[in-house]
PDB file of C-alpha atoms in Angstrom:
ATOM      1  CA  UNK I  17      31.410  -2.970  -5.133  1.00  0.00           C
ATOM      2  CA  UNK I  18      31.827  -0.478  -7.954  1.00  0.00           C
ATOM      3  CA  UNK I  19      28.506   1.268  -7.410  1.00  0.00           C
ATOM      4  CA  UNK I  20      28.134   1.451  -3.671  1.00  0.00           C
ATOM      5  CA  UNK I  21      30.474   4.329  -3.161  1.00  0.00           C
ATOM      6  CA  UNK I  22      30.101   6.046  -6.504  1.00  0.00           C
ATOM      7  CA  UNK I  23      29.265   9.744  -6.400  1.00  0.00           C
ATOM      8  CA  UNK I  24      25.576  10.530  -6.774  1.00  0.00           C
ATOM      9  CA  UNK I  25      25.496  13.550  -9.043  1.00  0.00           C
ATOM     10  CA  UNK I  26      22.450  15.716  -9.307  1.00  0.00           C
ATOM     11  CA  UNK I  27      21.134  15.710 -12.824  1.00  0.00           C
ATOM     12  CA  UNK I  28      21.914  18.906 -14.697  1.00  0.00           C
ATOM     13  CA  UNK I  29      18.195  19.776 -14.837  1.00  0.00           C
ATOM     14  CA  UNK I  30      17.855  20.029 -11.044  1.00  0.00           C
ATOM     15  CA  UNK I  31      18.861  23.634 -10.762  1.00  0.00           C
ATOM     16  CA  UNK I  32      17.894  24.672 -14.242  1.00  0.00           C
ATOM     17  CA  UNK I  33      14.725  26.290 -15.495  1.00  0.00           C
ATOM     18  CA  UNK I  34      11.412  25.010 -14.206  1.00  0.00           C
ATOM     19  CA  UNK I  35      10.325  21.884 -16.112  1.00  0.00           C
ATOM     20  CA  UNK I  36       6.890  20.729 -17.217  1.00  0.00           C
ATOM     21  CA  UNK I  37       7.135  17.756 -14.846  1.00  0.00           C
ATOM     22  CA  UNK I  38       7.974  19.990 -11.883  1.00  0.00           C
ATOM     23  CA  UNK I  39       5.064  22.312 -12.655  1.00  0.00           C
ATOM     24  CA  UNK I  40       2.749  19.296 -12.918  1.00  0.00           C
ATOM     25  CA  UNK I  41       3.924  17.956  -9.553  1.00  0.00           C
ATOM     26  CA  UNK I  42       3.369  21.308  -7.835  1.00  0.00           C
ATOM     27  CA  UNK I  43      -0.086  21.707  -9.414  1.00  0.00           C
ATOM     28  CA  UNK I  44      -1.230  18.212  -8.407  1.00  0.00           C
ATOM     29  CA  UNK I  45       0.104  18.630  -4.872  1.00  0.00           C
ATOM     30  CA  UNK I  46      -1.465  22.045  -4.348  1.00  0.00           C
ATOM     31  CA  UNK I  47      -4.844  20.959  -5.714  1.00  0.00           C
ATOM     32  CA  UNK I  48      -4.886  17.788  -3.578  1.00  0.00           C
ATOM     33  CA  UNK I  49      -4.097  19.888  -0.506  1.00  0.00           C
ATOM     34  CA  UNK I  50      -6.745  22.503  -1.313  1.00  0.00           C
ATOM     35  CA  UNK I  51      -9.358  19.810  -1.838  1.00  0.00           C
ATOM     36  CA  UNK I  52      -8.548  18.389   1.581  1.00  0.00           C
ATOM     37  CA  UNK I  53      -7.399  15.073   0.092  1.00  0.00           C
ATOM     38  CA  UNK I  54      -3.949  15.379   1.605  1.00  0.00           C
ATOM     39  CA  UNK I  55      -1.965  17.933   3.596  1.00  0.00           C
ATOM     40  CA  UNK I  56       1.479  19.433   3.097  1.00  0.00           C
ATOM     41  CA  UNK I  57       2.631  17.685   6.247  1.00  0.00           C
ATOM     42  CA  UNK I  58       1.325  14.328   5.032  1.00  0.00           C
ATOM     43  CA  UNK I  59       3.302  14.703   1.793  1.00  0.00           C
ATOM     44  CA  UNK I  60       6.399  15.734   3.758  1.00  0.00           C
ATOM     45  CA  UNK I  61       5.977  12.756   6.075  1.00  0.00           C
ATOM     46  CA  UNK I  62       5.706  10.400   3.099  1.00  0.00           C
ATOM     47  CA  UNK I  63       8.891  11.866   1.567  1.00  0.00           C
ATOM     48  CA  UNK I  64      10.694  11.527   4.899  1.00  0.00           C
ATOM     49  CA  UNK I  65       9.490   7.946   5.361  1.00  0.00           C
ATOM     50  CA  UNK I  66      10.892   7.030   1.943  1.00  0.00           C
ATOM     51  CA  UNK I  67      14.145   8.880   2.678  1.00  0.00           C
ATOM     52  CA  UNK I  68      14.478   6.804   5.841  1.00  0.00           C
ATOM     53  CA  UNK I  69      14.426   3.593   3.811  1.00  0.00           C
ATOM     54  CA  UNK I  70      17.936   2.740   2.742  1.00  0.00           C
ATOM     55  CA  UNK I  71      20.072  -0.340   2.165  1.00  0.00           C
ATOM     56  CA  UNK I  72      20.860  -0.181   5.894  1.00  0.00           C
ATOM     57  CA  UNK I  73      17.397  -1.678   6.498  1.00  0.00           C
ATOM     58  CA  UNK I  74      18.123  -4.608   4.232  1.00  0.00           C
ATOM     59  CA  UNK I  75      21.604  -4.984   5.721  1.00  0.00           C
ATOM     60  CA  UNK I  76      20.060  -5.364   9.174  1.00  0.00           C
ATOM     61  CA  UNK I  77      17.918  -8.230   7.873  1.00  0.00           C
ATOM     62  CA  UNK I  78      20.902  -9.946   6.255  1.00  0.00           C
ATOM     63  CA  UNK I  79      23.112  -9.624   9.354  1.00  0.00           C
ATOM     64  CA  UNK I  80      20.360 -11.141  11.475  1.00  0.00           C
ATOM     65  CA  UNK I  81      19.963 -14.011   9.005  1.00  0.00           C
ATOM     66  CA  UNK I  82      23.719 -14.686   9.147  1.00  0.00           C
ATOM     67  CA  UNK I  83      23.777 -14.806  12.926  1.00  0.00           C
ATOM     68  CA  UNK I  84      20.445 -16.449  13.728  1.00  0.00           C
ATOM     69  CA  UNK I  85      19.678 -19.670  11.858  1.00  0.00           C
ATOM     70  CA  UNK I  86      16.072 -19.723  13.074  1.00  0.00           C
ATOM     71  CA  UNK I  87      15.535 -16.192  11.781  1.00  0.00           C
ATOM     72  CA  UNK I  88      17.067 -17.157   8.441  1.00  0.00           C
ATOM     73  CA  UNK I  89      14.675 -20.090   8.200  1.00  0.00           C
ATOM     74  CA  UNK I  90      11.748 -17.760   8.888  1.00  0.00           C
ATOM     75  CA  UNK I  91      13.085 -15.222   6.358  1.00  0.00           C
ATOM     76  CA  UNK I  92      13.306 -17.898   3.662  1.00  0.00           C
ATOM     77  CA  UNK I  93       9.843 -19.212   4.554  1.00  0.00           C
ATOM     78  CA  UNK I  94       8.072 -15.825   4.679  1.00  0.00           C
ATOM     79  CA  UNK I  95      10.223 -12.804   3.885  1.00  0.00           C
ATOM     80  CA  UNK I  96       7.495 -10.286   4.640  1.00  0.00           C
ATOM     81  CA  UNK I  97       6.770 -11.610   8.140  1.00  0.00           C
ATOM     82  CA  UNK I  98      10.452 -11.938   9.027  1.00  0.00           C
ATOM     83  CA  UNK I  99      11.175  -8.300   8.069  1.00  0.00           C
ATOM     84  CA  UNK I 100       8.155  -7.136  10.055  1.00  0.00           C
ATOM     85  CA  UNK I 101       9.623  -9.006  13.028  1.00  0.00           C
ATOM     86  CA  UNK I 102      12.535  -6.560  12.836  1.00  0.00           C
ATOM     87  CA  UNK I 103      10.138  -3.614  12.839  1.00  0.00           C
ATOM     88  CA  UNK I 104      10.373  -2.911   9.106  1.00  0.00           C
ATOM     89  CA  UNK I 105       7.072  -1.754   7.664  1.00  0.00           C
ATOM     90  CA  UNK I 106       6.303  -3.917   4.643  1.00  0.00           C
ATOM     91  CA  UNK I 107       2.766  -2.836   3.745  1.00  0.00           C
ATOM     92  CA  UNK I 108       1.227  -5.126   1.145  1.00  0.00           C
ATOM     93  CA  UNK I 109       4.597  -6.098  -0.276  1.00  0.00           C
ATOM     94  CA  UNK I 110       5.273  -9.823  -0.593  1.00  0.00           C
ATOM     95  CA  UNK I 111       8.986 -10.378  -0.111  1.00  0.00           C
ATOM     96  CA  UNK I 112      10.864 -13.497  -1.169  1.00  0.00           C
ATOM     97  CA  UNK I 113      14.408 -13.907   0.187  1.00  0.00           C
ATOM     98  CA  UNK I 114      16.951 -15.797  -1.946  1.00  0.00           C
ATOM     99  CA  UNK I 115      20.014 -17.320  -0.358  1.00  0.00           C
ATOM    100  CA  UNK I 116      23.336 -17.341  -2.184  1.00  0.00           C
ATOM    101  CA  UNK I 117      25.306 -20.509  -1.561  1.00  0.00           C
ATOM    102  CA  UNK I 118      28.613 -22.008  -2.665  1.00  0.00           C
ATOM    103  CA  UNK I 119      26.859 -23.413  -5.725  1.00  0.00           C
ATOM    104  CA  UNK I 120      24.153 -20.845  -6.533  1.00  0.00           C
ATOM    105  CA  UNK I 121      24.190 -17.087  -7.071  1.00  0.00           C
ATOM    106  CA  UNK I 122      20.944 -15.095  -7.247  1.00  0.00           C
ATOM    107  CA  UNK I 123      20.291 -11.773  -8.965  1.00  0.00           C
ATOM    108  CA  UNK I 124      17.094  -9.721  -9.159  1.00  0.00           C
ATOM    109  CA  UNK I 125      15.612  -7.679 -11.991  1.00  0.00           C
ATOM    110  CA  UNK I 126      12.264  -6.267 -13.076  1.00  0.00           C
ATOM    111  CA  UNK I 127      11.982  -6.805 -16.835  1.00  0.00           C
ATOM    112  CA  UNK I 128       8.558  -5.140 -17.063  1.00  0.00           C
ATOM    113  CA  UNK I 129       9.166  -1.958 -15.089  1.00  0.00           C
ATOM    114  CA  UNK I 130      11.081  -1.083 -11.925  1.00  0.00           C
ATOM    115  CA  UNK I 131       9.773  -3.328  -9.126  1.00  0.00           C
ATOM    116  CA  UNK I 132      12.322  -3.344  -6.315  1.00  0.00           C
ATOM    117  CA  UNK I 133      12.315  -4.145  -2.583  1.00  0.00           C
ATOM    118  CA  UNK I 134      11.963  -0.435  -1.791  1.00  0.00           C
ATOM    119  CA  UNK I 135      10.891  -1.000   1.809  1.00  0.00           C
ATOM    120  CA  UNK I 136      14.269  -2.627   2.457  1.00  0.00           C
ATOM    121  CA  UNK I 137      16.616  -0.817   0.068  1.00  0.00           C
ATOM    122  CA  UNK I 138      15.025   2.580  -0.622  1.00  0.00           C
ATOM    123  CA  UNK I 139      14.475   3.850  -4.153  1.00  0.00           C
ATOM    124  CA  UNK I 140      16.235   1.894  -6.922  1.00  0.00           C
ATOM    125  CA  UNK I 141      19.321   3.225  -8.700  1.00  0.00           C
ATOM    126  CA  UNK I 142      18.805   4.485 -12.256  1.00  0.00           C
ATOM    127  CA  UNK I 143      20.653   1.558 -13.821  1.00  0.00           C
ATOM    128  CA  UNK I 144      18.201  -0.935 -12.278  1.00  0.00           C
ATOM    129  CA  UNK I 145      15.433   0.777 -14.275  1.00  0.00           C
ATOM    130  CA  UNK I 146      17.462   1.009 -17.497  1.00  0.00           C
ATOM    131  CA  UNK I 147      16.620  -0.771 -20.746  1.00  0.00           C
ATOM    132  CA  UNK I 148      20.022  -2.484 -20.743  1.00  0.00           C
ATOM    133  CA  UNK I 149      19.650  -4.023 -17.266  1.00  0.00           C
ATOM    134  CA  UNK I 150      16.003  -4.993 -17.759  1.00  0.00           C
ATOM    135  CA  UNK I 151      16.647  -6.563 -21.162  1.00  0.00           C
ATOM    136  CA  UNK I 152      19.903  -8.401 -20.701  1.00  0.00           C
ATOM    137  CA  UNK I 153      19.860  -9.698 -17.129  1.00  0.00           C
ATOM    138  CA  UNK I 154      17.467 -12.540 -17.996  1.00  0.00           C
ATOM    139  CA  UNK I 155      19.318 -13.416 -21.207  1.00  0.00           C
ATOM    140  CA  UNK I 156      22.996 -13.101 -20.343  1.00  0.00           C
ATOM    141  CA  UNK I 157      23.263 -12.637 -16.586  1.00  0.00           C
ATOM    142  CA  UNK I 158      26.928 -13.589 -16.404  1.00  0.00           C
ATOM    143  CA  UNK I 159      27.817 -10.897 -18.935  1.00  0.00           C
ATOM    144  CA  UNK I 160      25.788  -8.303 -16.987  1.00  0.00           C
ATOM    145  CA  UNK I 161      27.433  -9.366 -13.717  1.00  0.00           C
ATOM    146  CA  UNK I 162      30.872  -9.017 -15.318  1.00  0.00           C
ATOM    147  CA  UNK I 163      29.995  -5.385 -16.089  1.00  0.00           C
ATOM    148  CA  UNK I 164      29.626  -4.945 -12.331  1.00  0.00           C
ATOM    149  CA  UNK I 165      33.018  -6.579 -11.814  1.00  0.00           C
ATOM    150  CA  UNK I 166      31.486  -9.855 -10.685  1.00  0.00           C
ATOM    151  CA  UNK I 167      33.057 -12.985 -12.165  1.00  0.00           C
ATOM    152  CA  UNK I 168      31.421 -16.211 -11.101  1.00  0.00           C
ATOM    153  CA  UNK I 169      32.933 -19.663 -11.525  1.00  0.00           C
ATOM    154  CA  UNK I 170      31.390 -21.526 -14.462  1.00  0.00           C
ATOM    155  CA  UNK I 171      30.251 -24.273 -12.125  1.00  0.00           C
ATOM    156  CA  UNK I 172      28.240 -21.833 -10.006  1.00  0.00           C
ATOM    157  CA  UNK I 173      24.583 -21.683 -11.091  1.00  0.00           C
ATOM    158  CA  UNK I 174      23.091 -18.232 -11.667  1.00  0.00           C
ATOM    159  CA  UNK I 175      19.394 -17.789 -10.905  1.00  0.00           C
ATOM    160  CA  UNK I 176      17.672 -14.657 -12.176  1.00  0.00           C
ATOM    161  CA  UNK I 177      14.480 -13.569 -10.418  1.00  0.00           C
ATOM    162  CA  UNK I 178      12.060 -11.330 -12.279  1.00  0.00           C
ATOM    163  CA  UNK I 179      10.137  -9.150  -9.838  1.00  0.00           C
ATOM    164  CA  UNK I 180       6.489  -8.171 -10.172  1.00  0.00           C
ATOM    165  CA  UNK I 181       4.419  -5.335  -8.780  1.00  0.00           C
ATOM    166  CA  UNK I 182       3.160  -7.662  -6.064  1.00  0.00           C
ATOM    167  CA  UNK I 183       6.263  -9.740  -5.352  1.00  0.00           C
ATOM    168  CA  UNK I 184       9.760  -8.445  -4.687  1.00  0.00           C
ATOM    169  CA  UNK I 185      12.999 -10.301  -4.063  1.00  0.00           C
ATOM    170  CA  UNK I 186      15.981  -9.758  -1.781  1.00  0.00           C
ATOM    171  CA  UNK I 187      19.273 -11.616  -2.153  1.00  0.00           C
ATOM    172  CA  UNK I 188      20.927 -12.954   0.999  1.00  0.00           C
ATOM    173  CA  UNK I 189      24.605 -12.670   0.052  1.00  0.00           C
ATOM    174  CA  UNK I 190      27.089 -15.277   1.249  1.00  0.00           C
ATOM    175  CA  UNK I 191      28.655 -14.266   4.529  1.00  0.00           C
ATOM    176  CA  UNK I 192      32.206 -13.051   3.884  1.00  0.00           C
ATOM    177  CA  UNK I 193      34.990 -15.358   5.004  1.00  0.00           C
ATOM    178  CA  UNK I 194      36.783 -14.339   8.165  1.00  0.00           C
ATOM    179  CA  UNK I 195      33.724 -12.580   9.603  1.00  0.00           C
ATOM    180  CA  UNK I 196      33.076 -15.201  12.301  1.00  0.00           C
ATOM    181  CA  UNK I 197      33.943 -12.973  15.222  1.00  0.00           C
ATOM    182  CA  UNK I 198      32.075  -9.859  14.078  1.00  0.00           C
ATOM    183  CA  UNK I 199      29.033  -8.497  15.874  1.00  0.00           C
ATOM    184  CA  UNK I 200      25.694  -8.256  14.115  1.00  0.00           C
ATOM    185  CA  UNK I 201      26.165  -4.480  13.639  1.00  0.00           C
ATOM    186  CA  UNK I 202      29.646  -4.966  12.200  1.00  0.00           C
ATOM    187  CA  UNK I 203      28.288  -7.634   9.858  1.00  0.00           C
ATOM    188  CA  UNK I 204      25.502  -5.311   8.712  1.00  0.00           C
ATOM    189  CA  UNK I 205      28.144  -2.755   7.753  1.00  0.00           C
ATOM    190  CA  UNK I 206      29.617  -5.286   5.313  1.00  0.00           C
ATOM    191  CA  UNK I 207      26.342  -5.732   3.429  1.00  0.00           C
ATOM    192  CA  UNK I 208      25.970  -3.610   0.312  1.00  0.00           C
ATOM    193  CA  UNK I 209      22.957  -2.635  -1.734  1.00  0.00           C
ATOM    194  CA  UNK I 210      24.425  -4.190  -4.870  1.00  0.00           C
ATOM    195  CA  UNK I 211      25.084  -7.390  -2.938  1.00  0.00           C
ATOM    196  CA  UNK I 212      21.395  -7.550  -1.979  1.00  0.00           C
ATOM    197  CA  UNK I 213      20.401  -6.953  -5.634  1.00  0.00           C
ATOM    198  CA  UNK I 214      22.847  -9.707  -6.530  1.00  0.00           C
ATOM    199  CA  UNK I 215      25.014  -7.832  -9.035  1.00  0.00           C
ATOM    200  CA  UNK I 216      27.999  -8.172  -6.713  1.00  0.00           C
ATOM    201  CA  UNK I 217      29.311 -10.610  -4.124  1.00  0.00           C
ATOM    202  CA  UNK I 218      30.537  -9.435  -0.746  1.00  0.00           C
TER     203      UNK I 218
ATOM    204  CA  UNK U  13      10.272 -14.663 -24.053  1.00  0.00           C
ATOM    205  CA  UNK U  14      13.376 -14.885 -26.193  1.00  0.00           C
ATOM    206  CA  UNK U  15      14.053 -13.067 -29.444  1.00  0.00           C
ATOM    207  CA  UNK U  16      13.599 -16.386 -31.273  1.00  0.00           C
ATOM    208  CA  UNK U  17      10.074 -16.699 -29.869  1.00  0.00           C
ATOM    209  CA  UNK U  18       9.245 -13.400 -31.522  1.00  0.00           C
ATOM    210  CA  UNK U  19       9.710 -15.031 -34.911  1.00  0.00           C
ATOM    211  CA  UNK U  20       7.010 -17.578 -34.106  1.00  0.00           C
ATOM    212  CA  UNK U  21       3.922 -16.309 -35.980  1.00  0.00           C
ATOM    213  CA  UNK U  22       1.577 -18.108 -33.581  1.00  0.00           C
ATOM    214  CA  UNK U  23       2.757 -15.959 -30.672  1.00  0.00           C
ATOM    215  CA  UNK U  24       1.198 -12.566 -30.030  1.00  0.00           C
ATOM    216  CA  UNK U  25       3.612  -9.660 -30.489  1.00  0.00           C
ATOM    217  CA  UNK U  26       5.550  -8.722 -27.396  1.00  0.00           C
ATOM    218  CA  UNK U  27       4.654  -5.394 -25.793  1.00  0.00           C
ATOM    219  CA  UNK U  28       7.354  -2.708 -25.840  1.00  0.00           C
ATOM    220  CA  UNK U  29       7.748  -2.658 -22.037  1.00  0.00           C
ATOM    221  CA  UNK U  30       8.292  -6.430 -21.870  1.00  0.00           C
ATOM    222  CA  UNK U  31      12.024  -5.948 -22.297  1.00  0.00           C
ATOM    223  CA  UNK U  32      13.308  -9.237 -20.901  1.00  0.00           C
ATOM    224  CA  UNK U  33      15.587 -10.907 -23.420  1.00  0.00           C
ATOM    225  CA  UNK U  34      15.827  -7.961 -25.800  1.00  0.00           C
ATOM    226  CA  UNK U  35      19.190  -7.002 -27.232  1.00  0.00           C
ATOM    227  CA  UNK U  36      20.662  -3.951 -25.527  1.00  0.00           C
ATOM    228  CA  UNK U  37      23.986  -2.322 -24.803  1.00  0.00           C
ATOM    229  CA  UNK U  38      26.163  -2.384 -21.702  1.00  0.00           C
ATOM    230  CA  UNK U  39      24.617  -1.506 -18.346  1.00  0.00           C
ATOM    231  CA  UNK U  40      25.746   2.017 -17.545  1.00  0.00           C
ATOM    232  CA  UNK U  41      26.101   2.246 -13.757  1.00  0.00           C
ATOM    233  CA  UNK U  42      24.240   5.544 -13.514  1.00  0.00           C
ATOM    234  CA  UNK U  43      22.503   6.791 -10.426  1.00  0.00           C
ATOM    235  CA  UNK U  44      21.649  10.152  -8.922  1.00  0.00           C
ATOM    236  CA  UNK U  45      20.319  11.450  -5.660  1.00  0.00           C
ATOM    237  CA  UNK U  46      16.636  12.011  -6.227  1.00  0.00           C
ATOM    238  CA  UNK U  47      15.569  15.650  -6.297  1.00  0.00           C
ATOM    239  CA  UNK U  48      12.811  16.960  -4.034  1.00  0.00           C
ATOM    240  CA  UNK U  49      10.288  17.150  -6.876  1.00  0.00           C
ATOM    241  CA  UNK U  50      10.997  13.518  -7.746  1.00  0.00           C
ATOM    242  CA  UNK U  51      10.551  12.439  -4.138  1.00  0.00           C
ATOM    243  CA  UNK U  52       7.286  14.382  -3.984  1.00  0.00           C
ATOM    244  CA  UNK U  53       6.013  12.651  -7.131  1.00  0.00           C
ATOM    245  CA  UNK U  54       6.847   9.318  -5.515  1.00  0.00           C
ATOM    246  CA  UNK U  55       5.088  10.399  -2.301  1.00  0.00           C
ATOM    247  CA  UNK U  56       1.977  11.603  -4.154  1.00  0.00           C
ATOM    248  CA  UNK U  57       1.776   8.319  -6.077  1.00  0.00           C
ATOM    249  CA  UNK U  58       2.058   6.309  -2.849  1.00  0.00           C
ATOM    250  CA  UNK U  59      -0.463   8.504  -0.991  1.00  0.00           C
ATOM    251  CA  UNK U  60      -2.942   8.377  -3.893  1.00  0.00           C
ATOM    252  CA  UNK U  61      -2.747   4.585  -3.870  1.00  0.00           C
ATOM    253  CA  UNK U  62      -3.171   4.409  -0.092  1.00  0.00           C
ATOM    254  CA  UNK U  63      -6.236   6.631  -0.410  1.00  0.00           C
ATOM    255  CA  UNK U  64      -7.665   4.276  -3.023  1.00  0.00           C
ATOM    256  CA  UNK U  65      -7.705   6.552  -6.091  1.00  0.00           C
ATOM    257  CA  UNK U  66      -5.825   4.002  -8.179  1.00  0.00           C
ATOM    258  CA  UNK U  67      -3.718   0.877  -7.848  1.00  0.00           C
ATOM    259  CA  UNK U  68      -0.188   0.012  -8.900  1.00  0.00           C
ATOM    260  CA  UNK U  69      -1.788  -1.611 -11.947  1.00  0.00           C
ATOM    261  CA  UNK U  70      -3.412   1.710 -12.858  1.00  0.00           C
ATOM    262  CA  UNK U  71      -0.029   3.388 -12.580  1.00  0.00           C
ATOM    263  CA  UNK U  72       1.554   0.693 -14.762  1.00  0.00           C
ATOM    264  CA  UNK U  73      -1.201   0.950 -17.380  1.00  0.00           C
ATOM    265  CA  UNK U  74      -0.615   4.675 -17.771  1.00  0.00           C
ATOM    266  CA  UNK U  75       3.162   4.181 -17.987  1.00  0.00           C
ATOM    267  CA  UNK U  76       2.817   1.390 -20.541  1.00  0.00           C
ATOM    268  CA  UNK U  77       0.341   3.398 -22.644  1.00  0.00           C
ATOM    269  CA  UNK U  78       2.936   6.176 -22.987  1.00  0.00           C
ATOM    270  CA  UNK U  79       4.897   3.919 -25.311  1.00  0.00           C
ATOM    271  CA  UNK U  80       8.590   3.400 -25.988  1.00  0.00           C
ATOM    272  CA  UNK U  81       9.211   6.958 -27.174  1.00  0.00           C
ATOM    273  CA  UNK U  82       8.283   8.370 -23.774  1.00  0.00           C
ATOM    274  CA  UNK U  83      10.557   5.775 -22.148  1.00  0.00           C
ATOM    275  CA  UNK U  84      13.523   7.048 -24.136  1.00  0.00           C
ATOM    276  CA  UNK U  85      12.662  10.733 -24.047  1.00  0.00           C
ATOM    277  CA  UNK U  86      11.462  11.301 -20.475  1.00  0.00           C
ATOM    278  CA  UNK U  87      13.090  10.584 -17.132  1.00  0.00           C
ATOM    279  CA  UNK U  88      11.549   8.092 -14.707  1.00  0.00           C
ATOM    280  CA  UNK U  89       9.685  10.606 -12.565  1.00  0.00           C
ATOM    281  CA  UNK U  90       8.673  12.657 -15.606  1.00  0.00           C
ATOM    282  CA  UNK U  91       6.804   9.533 -16.688  1.00  0.00           C
ATOM    283  CA  UNK U  92       5.490   8.922 -13.178  1.00  0.00           C
ATOM    284  CA  UNK U  93       4.051  12.416 -12.793  1.00  0.00           C
ATOM    285  CA  UNK U  94       2.250  12.035 -16.127  1.00  0.00           C
ATOM    286  CA  UNK U  95       0.861   8.666 -14.986  1.00  0.00           C
ATOM    287  CA  UNK U  96      -0.184  10.184 -11.638  1.00  0.00           C
ATOM    288  CA  UNK U  97      -1.952  13.022 -13.401  1.00  0.00           C
ATOM    289  CA  UNK U  98      -3.806  10.703 -15.762  1.00  0.00           C
ATOM    290  CA  UNK U  99      -4.949   8.398 -12.974  1.00  0.00           C
ATOM    291  CA  UNK U 100      -6.169  11.272 -10.788  1.00  0.00           C
ATOM    292  CA  UNK U 101      -8.096  12.768 -13.713  1.00  0.00           C
ATOM    293  CA  UNK U 102      -9.625   9.384 -14.521  1.00  0.00           C
ATOM    294  CA  UNK U 103     -10.577   8.942 -10.869  1.00  0.00           C
ATOM    295  CA  UNK U 104     -12.391  12.281 -11.009  1.00  0.00           C
ATOM    296  CA  UNK U 105     -10.145  13.811  -8.339  1.00  0.00           C
ATOM    297  CA  UNK U 106      -8.760  16.534 -10.634  1.00  0.00           C
ATOM    298  CA  UNK U 107      -9.923  17.977 -13.944  1.00  0.00           C
ATOM    299  CA  UNK U 108      -7.651  18.828 -16.868  1.00  0.00           C
ATOM    300  CA  UNK U 109      -9.026  22.384 -16.757  1.00  0.00           C
ATOM    301  CA  UNK U 110      -8.102  23.076 -13.130  1.00  0.00           C
ATOM    302  CA  UNK U 111      -4.672  21.535 -13.696  1.00  0.00           C
ATOM    303  CA  UNK U 112      -4.046  23.717 -16.742  1.00  0.00           C
ATOM    304  CA  UNK U 113      -5.141  26.849 -14.886  1.00  0.00           C
ATOM    305  CA  UNK U 114      -2.977  26.041 -11.868  1.00  0.00           C
ATOM    306  CA  UNK U 115       0.058  25.196 -13.992  1.00  0.00           C
ATOM    307  CA  UNK U 116      -0.216  28.562 -15.695  1.00  0.00           C
ATOM    308  CA  UNK U 117      -0.371  30.296 -12.305  1.00  0.00           C
ATOM    309  CA  UNK U 118       2.672  28.365 -11.121  1.00  0.00           C
ATOM    310  CA  UNK U 119       4.738  29.296 -14.170  1.00  0.00           C
ATOM    311  CA  UNK U 120       3.943  32.957 -13.531  1.00  0.00           C
ATOM    312  CA  UNK U 121       5.424  32.750 -10.023  1.00  0.00           C
ATOM    313  CA  UNK U 122       9.062  32.365 -11.053  1.00  0.00           C
ATOM    314  CA  UNK U 123      11.746  30.567 -12.992  1.00  0.00           C
ATOM    315  CA  UNK U 124      12.944  27.735 -10.730  1.00  0.00           C
ATOM    316  CA  UNK U 125      11.333  24.970  -8.693  1.00  0.00           C
ATOM    317  CA  UNK U 126      12.426  26.585  -5.445  1.00  0.00           C
ATOM    318  CA  UNK U 127      10.876  29.917  -6.451  1.00  0.00           C
ATOM    319  CA  UNK U 128       7.467  28.550  -7.332  1.00  0.00           C
ATOM    320  CA  UNK U 129       6.871  25.617  -4.967  1.00  0.00           C
ATOM    321  CA  UNK U 130       7.687  27.278  -1.657  1.00  0.00           C
ATOM    322  CA  UNK U 131       4.170  28.616  -1.147  1.00  0.00           C
ATOM    323  CA  UNK U 132       2.488  25.249  -0.646  1.00  0.00           C
ATOM    324  CA  UNK U 133       1.015  25.003   2.830  1.00  0.00           C
ATOM    325  CA  UNK U 134      -1.855  23.056   4.319  1.00  0.00           C
ATOM    326  CA  UNK U 135      -5.116  24.232   2.806  1.00  0.00           C
TER     327      UNK U 135
END
């Protein structure tokens, strides 16, 4: 899991001089508020709602799927409805869950832009949106996975799923061996963001 | 579409943002905690869509029209704020003139984001 516990540095420009983009954001926000289109508290609430979305949401879904076969069947049949069952707000997002097995590994990408299961995992990491990840994952997925420290047996199939604006994917990682006696909460703690993207195994 | 397909003269040229299959270097495992201004851009894009001023396709169109140079030169939310601005202007919600005037006022308030954005309250 090389990326799950990596430090998250602020970019050098965060505390530097005011940027054009920052000025544009402030201007748009102030004008929308003054025109009565939104309010400062509505913007704050939207920021807080997004902050509250983190891989812990996705991990909860995975742990439930590992412990409840009926739920897993519903998750595979209709990912959106199954997540809503757990109280996760999905909006108009269509979610497709992909189960890793002993013979198949799944990985997700968005070659066209940055589509990501944000309701379940929060905002995507920078590398997910990078040219290198977007370009190469569909062409040489095993090489990309090796860069994340993931070496798959040659006989294991790799399926790459290219997300769209309207359809997002979530990988159901294989349940780690020796986790039979763990509670659902303890299982959720084992699930990583990168495992749900499919660049690592648990 | 693979690189080989690009050599097929009967195929239309691939758009710059359709990166799947392109040659590229190693994936650099970069990430950063998003700054407040970036989170606010994200929030304003989501709110504007919920309020019906544009769709995710409108956002994408503006991002794609910026071209590959903007992709290399600007950060993700720098591109998003430009796409938000364009869509709101096109929707008739904001005018370029009022944006320019307000941006000038904001720059006159101070030198950092914290200095100049603190005054925003409900109108």
